[in-house]
Short mmCIF file of C-alpha atoms in Angstrom, two decimals:
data_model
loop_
_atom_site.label_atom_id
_atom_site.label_comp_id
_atom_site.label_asym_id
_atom_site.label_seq_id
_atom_site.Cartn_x
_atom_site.Cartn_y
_atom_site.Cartn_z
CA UNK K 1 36.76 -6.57 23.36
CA UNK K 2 38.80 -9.20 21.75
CA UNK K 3 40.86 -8.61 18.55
CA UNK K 4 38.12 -10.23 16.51
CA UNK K 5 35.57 -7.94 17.44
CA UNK K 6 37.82 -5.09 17.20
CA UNK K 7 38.85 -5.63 13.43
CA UNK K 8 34.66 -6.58 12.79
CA UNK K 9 33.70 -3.38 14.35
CA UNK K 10 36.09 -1.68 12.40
CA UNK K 11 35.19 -3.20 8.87
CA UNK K 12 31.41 -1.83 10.00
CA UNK K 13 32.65 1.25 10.39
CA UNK K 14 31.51 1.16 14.48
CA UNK K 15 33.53 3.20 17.21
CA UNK K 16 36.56 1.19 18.18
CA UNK K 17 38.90 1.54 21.69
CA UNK K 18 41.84 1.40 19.34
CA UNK K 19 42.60 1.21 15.81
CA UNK K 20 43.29 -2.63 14.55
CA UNK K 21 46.47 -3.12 12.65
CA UNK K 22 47.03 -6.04 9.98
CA UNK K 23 50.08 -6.81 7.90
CA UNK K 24 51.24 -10.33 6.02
CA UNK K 25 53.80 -12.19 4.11
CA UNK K 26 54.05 -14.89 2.19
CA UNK K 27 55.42 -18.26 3.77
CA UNK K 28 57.25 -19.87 -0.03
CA UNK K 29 59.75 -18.37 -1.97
CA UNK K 30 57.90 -18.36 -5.08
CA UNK K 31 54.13 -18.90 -4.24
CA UNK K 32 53.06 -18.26 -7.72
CA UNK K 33 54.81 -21.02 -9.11
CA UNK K 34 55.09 -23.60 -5.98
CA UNK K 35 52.88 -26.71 -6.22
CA UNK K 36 50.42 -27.92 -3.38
CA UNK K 37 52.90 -30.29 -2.43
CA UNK K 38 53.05 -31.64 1.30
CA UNK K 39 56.34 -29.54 2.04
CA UNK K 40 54.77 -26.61 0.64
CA UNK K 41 51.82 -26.63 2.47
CA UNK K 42 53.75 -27.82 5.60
CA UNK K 43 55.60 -24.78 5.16
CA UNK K 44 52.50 -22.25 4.59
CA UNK K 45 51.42 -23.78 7.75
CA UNK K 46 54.82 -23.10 10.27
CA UNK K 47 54.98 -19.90 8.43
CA UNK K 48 51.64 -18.83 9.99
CA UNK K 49 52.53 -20.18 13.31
CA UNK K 50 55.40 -18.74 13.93
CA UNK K 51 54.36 -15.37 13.02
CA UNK K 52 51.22 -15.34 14.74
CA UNK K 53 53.01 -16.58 17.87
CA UNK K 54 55.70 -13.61 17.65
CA UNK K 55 53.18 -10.90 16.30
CA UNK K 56 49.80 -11.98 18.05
CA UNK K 57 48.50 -10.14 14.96
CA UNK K 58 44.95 -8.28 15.31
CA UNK K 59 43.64 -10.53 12.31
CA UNK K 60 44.68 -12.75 9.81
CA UNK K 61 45.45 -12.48 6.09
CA UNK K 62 45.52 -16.36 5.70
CA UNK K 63 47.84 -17.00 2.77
CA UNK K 64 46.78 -19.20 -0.31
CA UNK K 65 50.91 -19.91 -0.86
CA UNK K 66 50.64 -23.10 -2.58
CA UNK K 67 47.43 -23.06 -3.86
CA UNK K 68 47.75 -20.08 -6.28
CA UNK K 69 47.91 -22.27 -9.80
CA UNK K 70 44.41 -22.78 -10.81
CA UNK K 71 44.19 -26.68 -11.57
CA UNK K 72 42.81 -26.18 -15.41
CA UNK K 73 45.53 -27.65 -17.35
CA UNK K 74 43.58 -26.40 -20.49
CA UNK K 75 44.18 -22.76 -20.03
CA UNK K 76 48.39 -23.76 -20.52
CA UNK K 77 48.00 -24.81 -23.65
CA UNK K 78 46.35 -21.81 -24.67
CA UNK K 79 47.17 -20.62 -28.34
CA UNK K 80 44.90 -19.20 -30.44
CA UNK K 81 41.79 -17.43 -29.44
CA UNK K 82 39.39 -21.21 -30.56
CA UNK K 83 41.72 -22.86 -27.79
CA UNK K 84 39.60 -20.59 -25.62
CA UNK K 85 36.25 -22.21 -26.58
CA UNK K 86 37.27 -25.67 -24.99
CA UNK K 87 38.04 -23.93 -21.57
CA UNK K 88 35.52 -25.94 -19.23
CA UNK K 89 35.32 -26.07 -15.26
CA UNK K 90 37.19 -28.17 -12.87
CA UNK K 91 35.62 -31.05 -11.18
CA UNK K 92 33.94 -30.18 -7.38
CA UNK K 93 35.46 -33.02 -6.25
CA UNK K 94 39.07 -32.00 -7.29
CA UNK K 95 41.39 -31.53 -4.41
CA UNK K 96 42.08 -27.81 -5.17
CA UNK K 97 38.95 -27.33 -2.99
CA UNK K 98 39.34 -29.55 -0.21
CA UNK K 99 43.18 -29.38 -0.12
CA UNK K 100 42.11 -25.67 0.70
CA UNK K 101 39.59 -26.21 3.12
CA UNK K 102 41.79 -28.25 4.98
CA UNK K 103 44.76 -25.70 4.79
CA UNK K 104 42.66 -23.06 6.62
CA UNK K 105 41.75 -25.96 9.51
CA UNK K 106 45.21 -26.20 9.62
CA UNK K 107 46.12 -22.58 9.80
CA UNK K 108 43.21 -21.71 12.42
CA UNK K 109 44.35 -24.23 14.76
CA UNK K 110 46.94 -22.38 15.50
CA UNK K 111 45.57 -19.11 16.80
CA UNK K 112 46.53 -18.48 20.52
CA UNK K 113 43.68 -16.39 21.25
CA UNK K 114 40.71 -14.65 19.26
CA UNK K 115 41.22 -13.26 15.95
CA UNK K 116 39.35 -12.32 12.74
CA UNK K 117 40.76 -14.46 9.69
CA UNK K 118 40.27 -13.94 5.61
CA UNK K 119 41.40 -16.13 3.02
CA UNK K 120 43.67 -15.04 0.22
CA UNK K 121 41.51 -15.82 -3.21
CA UNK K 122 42.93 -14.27 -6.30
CA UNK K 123 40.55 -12.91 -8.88
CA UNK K 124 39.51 -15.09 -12.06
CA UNK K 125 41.43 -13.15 -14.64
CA UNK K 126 44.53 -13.39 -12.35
CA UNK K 127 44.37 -17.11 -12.49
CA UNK K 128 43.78 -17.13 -16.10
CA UNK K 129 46.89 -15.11 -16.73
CA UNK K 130 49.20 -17.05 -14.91
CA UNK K 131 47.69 -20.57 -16.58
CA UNK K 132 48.27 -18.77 -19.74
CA UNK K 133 51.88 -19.99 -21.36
CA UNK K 134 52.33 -16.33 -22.09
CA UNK K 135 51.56 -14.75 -19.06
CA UNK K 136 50.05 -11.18 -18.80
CA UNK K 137 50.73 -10.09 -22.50
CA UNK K 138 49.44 -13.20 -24.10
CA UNK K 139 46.15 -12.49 -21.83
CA UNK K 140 46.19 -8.77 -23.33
CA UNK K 141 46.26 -9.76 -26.93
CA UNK K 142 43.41 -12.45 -26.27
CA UNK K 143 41.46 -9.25 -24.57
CA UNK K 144 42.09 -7.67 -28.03
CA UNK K 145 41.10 -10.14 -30.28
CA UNK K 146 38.19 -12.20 -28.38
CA UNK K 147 37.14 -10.36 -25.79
CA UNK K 148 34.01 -12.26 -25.54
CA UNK K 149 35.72 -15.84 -25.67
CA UNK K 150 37.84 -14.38 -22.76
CA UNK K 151 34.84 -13.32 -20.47
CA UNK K 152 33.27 -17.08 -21.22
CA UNK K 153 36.79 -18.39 -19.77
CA UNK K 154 36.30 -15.98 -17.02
CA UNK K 155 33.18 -16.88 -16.30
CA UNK K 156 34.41 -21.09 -15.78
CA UNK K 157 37.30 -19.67 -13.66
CA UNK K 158 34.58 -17.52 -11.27
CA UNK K 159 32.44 -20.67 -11.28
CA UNK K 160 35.51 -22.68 -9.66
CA UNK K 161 36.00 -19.94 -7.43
CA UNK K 162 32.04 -19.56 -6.35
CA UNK K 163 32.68 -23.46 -5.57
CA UNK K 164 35.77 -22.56 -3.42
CA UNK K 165 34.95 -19.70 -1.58
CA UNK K 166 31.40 -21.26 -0.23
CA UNK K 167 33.51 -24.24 0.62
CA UNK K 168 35.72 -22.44 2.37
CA UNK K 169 33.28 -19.89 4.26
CA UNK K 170 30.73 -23.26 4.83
CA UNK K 171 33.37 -25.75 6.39
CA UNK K 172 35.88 -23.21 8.39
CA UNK K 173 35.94 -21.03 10.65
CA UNK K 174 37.19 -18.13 9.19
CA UNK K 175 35.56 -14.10 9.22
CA UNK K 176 35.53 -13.65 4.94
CA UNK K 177 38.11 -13.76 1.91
CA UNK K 178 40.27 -11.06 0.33
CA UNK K 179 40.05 -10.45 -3.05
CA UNK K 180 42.77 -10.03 -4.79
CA UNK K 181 42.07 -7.88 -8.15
CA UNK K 182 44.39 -5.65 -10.50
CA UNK K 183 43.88 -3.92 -14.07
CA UNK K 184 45.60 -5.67 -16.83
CA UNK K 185 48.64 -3.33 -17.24
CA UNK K 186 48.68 -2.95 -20.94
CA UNK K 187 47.55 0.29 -22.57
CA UNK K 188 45.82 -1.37 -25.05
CA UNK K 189 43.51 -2.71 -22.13
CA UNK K 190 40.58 0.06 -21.91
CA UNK K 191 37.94 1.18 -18.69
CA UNK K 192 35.09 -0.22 -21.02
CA UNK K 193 36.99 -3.72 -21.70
CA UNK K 194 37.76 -4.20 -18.30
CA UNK K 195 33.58 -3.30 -17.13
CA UNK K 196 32.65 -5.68 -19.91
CA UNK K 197 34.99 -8.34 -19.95
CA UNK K 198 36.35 -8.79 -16.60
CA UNK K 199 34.32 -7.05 -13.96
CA UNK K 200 31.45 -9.39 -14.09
CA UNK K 201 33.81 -12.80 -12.84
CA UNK K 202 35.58 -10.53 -10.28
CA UNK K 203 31.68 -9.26 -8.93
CA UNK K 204 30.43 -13.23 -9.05
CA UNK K 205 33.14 -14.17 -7.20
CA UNK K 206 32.58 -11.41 -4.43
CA UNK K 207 28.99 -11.71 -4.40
CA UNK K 208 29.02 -15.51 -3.80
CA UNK K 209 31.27 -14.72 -0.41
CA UNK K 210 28.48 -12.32 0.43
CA UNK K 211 26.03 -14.32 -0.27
CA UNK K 212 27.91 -16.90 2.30
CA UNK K 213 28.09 -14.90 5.13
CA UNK K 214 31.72 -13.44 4.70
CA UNK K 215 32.74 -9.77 5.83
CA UNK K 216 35.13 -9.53 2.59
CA UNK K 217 38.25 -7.34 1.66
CA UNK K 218 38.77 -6.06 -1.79
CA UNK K 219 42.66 -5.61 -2.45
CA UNK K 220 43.38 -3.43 -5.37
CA UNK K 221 46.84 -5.29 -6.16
CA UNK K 222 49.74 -2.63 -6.64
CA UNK K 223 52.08 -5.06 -6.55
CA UNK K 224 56.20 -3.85 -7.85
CA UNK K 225 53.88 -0.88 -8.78
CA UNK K 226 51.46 -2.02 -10.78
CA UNK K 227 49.06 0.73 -11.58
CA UNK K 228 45.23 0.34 -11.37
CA UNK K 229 42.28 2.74 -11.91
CA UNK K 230 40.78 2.74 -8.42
CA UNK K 231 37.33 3.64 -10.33
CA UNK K 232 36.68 0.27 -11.73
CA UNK K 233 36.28 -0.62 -8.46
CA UNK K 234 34.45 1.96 -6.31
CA UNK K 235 31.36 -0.03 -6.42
CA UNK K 236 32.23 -3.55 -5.34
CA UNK K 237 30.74 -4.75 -2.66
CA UNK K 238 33.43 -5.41 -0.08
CA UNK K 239 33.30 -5.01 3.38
CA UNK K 240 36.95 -2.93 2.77
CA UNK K 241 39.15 -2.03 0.47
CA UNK K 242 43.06 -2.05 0.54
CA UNK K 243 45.04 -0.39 -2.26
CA UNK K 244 48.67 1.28 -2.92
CA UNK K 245 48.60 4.60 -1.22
CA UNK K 246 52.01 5.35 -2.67
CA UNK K 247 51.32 3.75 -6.57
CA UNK K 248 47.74 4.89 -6.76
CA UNK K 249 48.78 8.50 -5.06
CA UNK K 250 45.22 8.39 -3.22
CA UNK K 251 45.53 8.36 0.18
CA UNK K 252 43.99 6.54 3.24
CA UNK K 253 41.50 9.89 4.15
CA UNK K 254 41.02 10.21 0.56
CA UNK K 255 40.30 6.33 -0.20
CA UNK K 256 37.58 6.73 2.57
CA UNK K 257 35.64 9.86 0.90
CA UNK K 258 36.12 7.23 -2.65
CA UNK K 259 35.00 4.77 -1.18
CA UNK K 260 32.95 5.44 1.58
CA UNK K 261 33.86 2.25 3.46
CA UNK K 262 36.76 1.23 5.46
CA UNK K 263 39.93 1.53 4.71
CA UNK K 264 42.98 -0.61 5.26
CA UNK K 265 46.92 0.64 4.55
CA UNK K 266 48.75 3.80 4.80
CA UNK K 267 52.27 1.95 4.51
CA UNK K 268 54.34 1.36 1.93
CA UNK K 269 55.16 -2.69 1.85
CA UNK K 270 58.20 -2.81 -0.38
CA UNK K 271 62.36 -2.24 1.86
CA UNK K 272 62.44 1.18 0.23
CA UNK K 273 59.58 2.17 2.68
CA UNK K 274 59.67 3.61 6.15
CA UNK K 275 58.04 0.53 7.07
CA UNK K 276 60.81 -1.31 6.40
CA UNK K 277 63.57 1.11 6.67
CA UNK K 278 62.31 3.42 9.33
CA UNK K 279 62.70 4.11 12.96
CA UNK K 280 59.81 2.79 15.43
CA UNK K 281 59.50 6.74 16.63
CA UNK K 282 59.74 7.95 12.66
CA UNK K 283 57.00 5.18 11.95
CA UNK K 284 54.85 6.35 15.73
CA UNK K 285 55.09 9.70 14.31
CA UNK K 286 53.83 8.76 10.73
CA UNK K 287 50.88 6.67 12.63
CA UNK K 288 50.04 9.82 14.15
CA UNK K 289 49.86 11.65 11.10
CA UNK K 290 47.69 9.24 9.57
CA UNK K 291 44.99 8.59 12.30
CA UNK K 292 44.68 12.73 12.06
CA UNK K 293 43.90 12.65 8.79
CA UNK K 294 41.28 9.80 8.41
CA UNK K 295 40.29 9.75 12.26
CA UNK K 296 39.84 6.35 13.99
CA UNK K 297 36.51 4.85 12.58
CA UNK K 298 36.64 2.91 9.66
CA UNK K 299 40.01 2.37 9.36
CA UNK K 300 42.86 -0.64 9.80
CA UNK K 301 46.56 0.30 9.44
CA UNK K 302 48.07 -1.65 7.20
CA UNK K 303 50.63 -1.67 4.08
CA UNK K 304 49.73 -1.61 0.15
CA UNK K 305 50.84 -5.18 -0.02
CA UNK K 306 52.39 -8.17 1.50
CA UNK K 307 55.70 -7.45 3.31
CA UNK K 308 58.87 -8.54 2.92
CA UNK K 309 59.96 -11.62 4.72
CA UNK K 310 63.10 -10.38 7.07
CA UNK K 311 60.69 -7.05 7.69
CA UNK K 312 61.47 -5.97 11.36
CA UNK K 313 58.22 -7.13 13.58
CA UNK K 314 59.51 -4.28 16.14
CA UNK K 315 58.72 -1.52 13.31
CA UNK K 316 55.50 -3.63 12.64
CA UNK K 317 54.23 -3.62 16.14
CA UNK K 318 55.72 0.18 16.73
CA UNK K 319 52.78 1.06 14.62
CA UNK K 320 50.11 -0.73 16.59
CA UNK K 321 51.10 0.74 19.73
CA UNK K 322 51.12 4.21 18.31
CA UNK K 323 47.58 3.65 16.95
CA UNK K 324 47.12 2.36 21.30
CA UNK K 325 48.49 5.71 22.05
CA UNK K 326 46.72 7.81 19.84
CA UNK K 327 43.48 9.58 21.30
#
């Protein structure tokens, strides 16, 4: 069984021989703000390669680093709620789409044997915020006033992204995308708003990779402990779902009764974590703790995030050879 088929038998929830492991970084400093520039991308790329040459990784998180500002120059010049009516989509022929289909060629061509691979695609309302000149709380207070002027923006952005992500599954090689989503973390920001308002681009968006043949991942974004209501989300229609253990305090065995697909996590990604700070036989007997609990079908060992940078690939692959060990 190659490492391909092992992490697609897992996301079907089929018997495996052992339990796949995944974890990922980002390549730039500052990917939210870095342009698509030749370095950047040049640097996305080496970043791959040399980490799948010294991890020979069981799949692939594919990183969008360089690609994460959404090419609608509109949206930054955002003030009032009219601004929002003007909000139209990008061009098909704009480079955002091809630049990105040509990053994955790029990053696939370096495999050294066979692996599953899933593009990093943020949800609309994520790209909205960070277009927005006033982030995350200028994006609240437009949910408040115009929520329905918000979800038409929303809509354009999923449009874009229904473009990208059956360009990307058409034209490469790679196994699905993963989905980046997270609740808007203002009080103000209600269950109901977030079904009404933002749901629906999130669901277009993960329906259209569906729809294109991609066995998908649904992260639920804890990021610096960001809190999200795993409900909103129990439905989607993701091959898997990945969330903050720690954050969301629901576990990996209790994330697959929730759920009732397969799971990815169990680690803590930030350098407080044992992860990070721990001891390959503290993090062999944590492994063991966890495969207990949620069993061995159905499940990926993983972290609630992306990992830091000068993380220790020792402690990394000290959990995949405790998940070899366990029987």
């Amino acid at each position: 069984m190659t490492k391909k088929e092992l992490v697609l038998r897992a996301l079907k929830k089929e018997k495996v021989e052992r339990v796949p492991v995944g974890f990922w970084f980002h390549f730039l400093d500052d990917p939210e703000n870095a342009a698509p520039s030749k370095e950047n991308i040049q640097l996305n790329i080496e970043g791959h390669k040399k980490f799948i040459e010294a991890f020979r990784p069981d799949f692939v998180k594919l990183m969008s680093d360089g690609y994460f500002y959404y090419p609608n120059d509109v949206i930054q010049q955002i003030e009032t709620t009219d601004d929002l009516k003007v909000i139209q989509a990008i061009d098909s022929n704009h480079s955002w789409f091809q630049g990105q289909v040509e990053l994955i060629k790029k990053q696939t061509d370096q495999f050294v044997e066979e692996i599953a691979a899933f593009y990093n695609i943020f949800a609309p309302a994520t790209y909205f915020k960070w277009q927005l000149p006033g982030g995350e709380a200028q994006f609240a207070e437009l949910l408040v006033k115009a929520p329905e002027l918000v979800a038409q923006a929303l809509e354009v952005i999923a449009e874009d992204l229904v473009t990208l992500v059956t360009k990307i599954l058409a034209e490469t090689t790679i196994d699905g995308i993963y989905l980046s989503v997270q609740n808007v973390q203002d009080s103000r920001i209600t269950k109901e708003t977030y079904e009404t308002v933002i749901q629906p681009s999130d669901l277009k968006v993960l329906e259209a990779a569906n729809k294109s043949g991609g066995q998908n991942i649904l992260h639920i974004c804890g990021y610096e402990g960001a809190k999200n209501d795993l409900n909103l989300y129990q439905n989607y229609p993701a091959a898997a779902v990945n969330w903050a253990v720690g954050p969301e305090d629901v576990s990996l065995i209790e994330g697959q009764k929730f759920f009732d697909k397969t799971v990815i996590g169990g680690f803590e990604n930030s350098s407080r974590g044992l992860l990070y700070q721990g001891s390959p036989a503290k993090i062999q007997v944590a492994v063991e703790e966890l495969l207990k609990n949620a069993g061995t079908t159905g499940i990926i060992l993983g972290a609630d995030c992306t990992v830091p940078s000068d993380i220790s690939l020792e402690n990394l692959e000290a959990v995949r050879q405790a998940a070899k060990l366990f029987v």
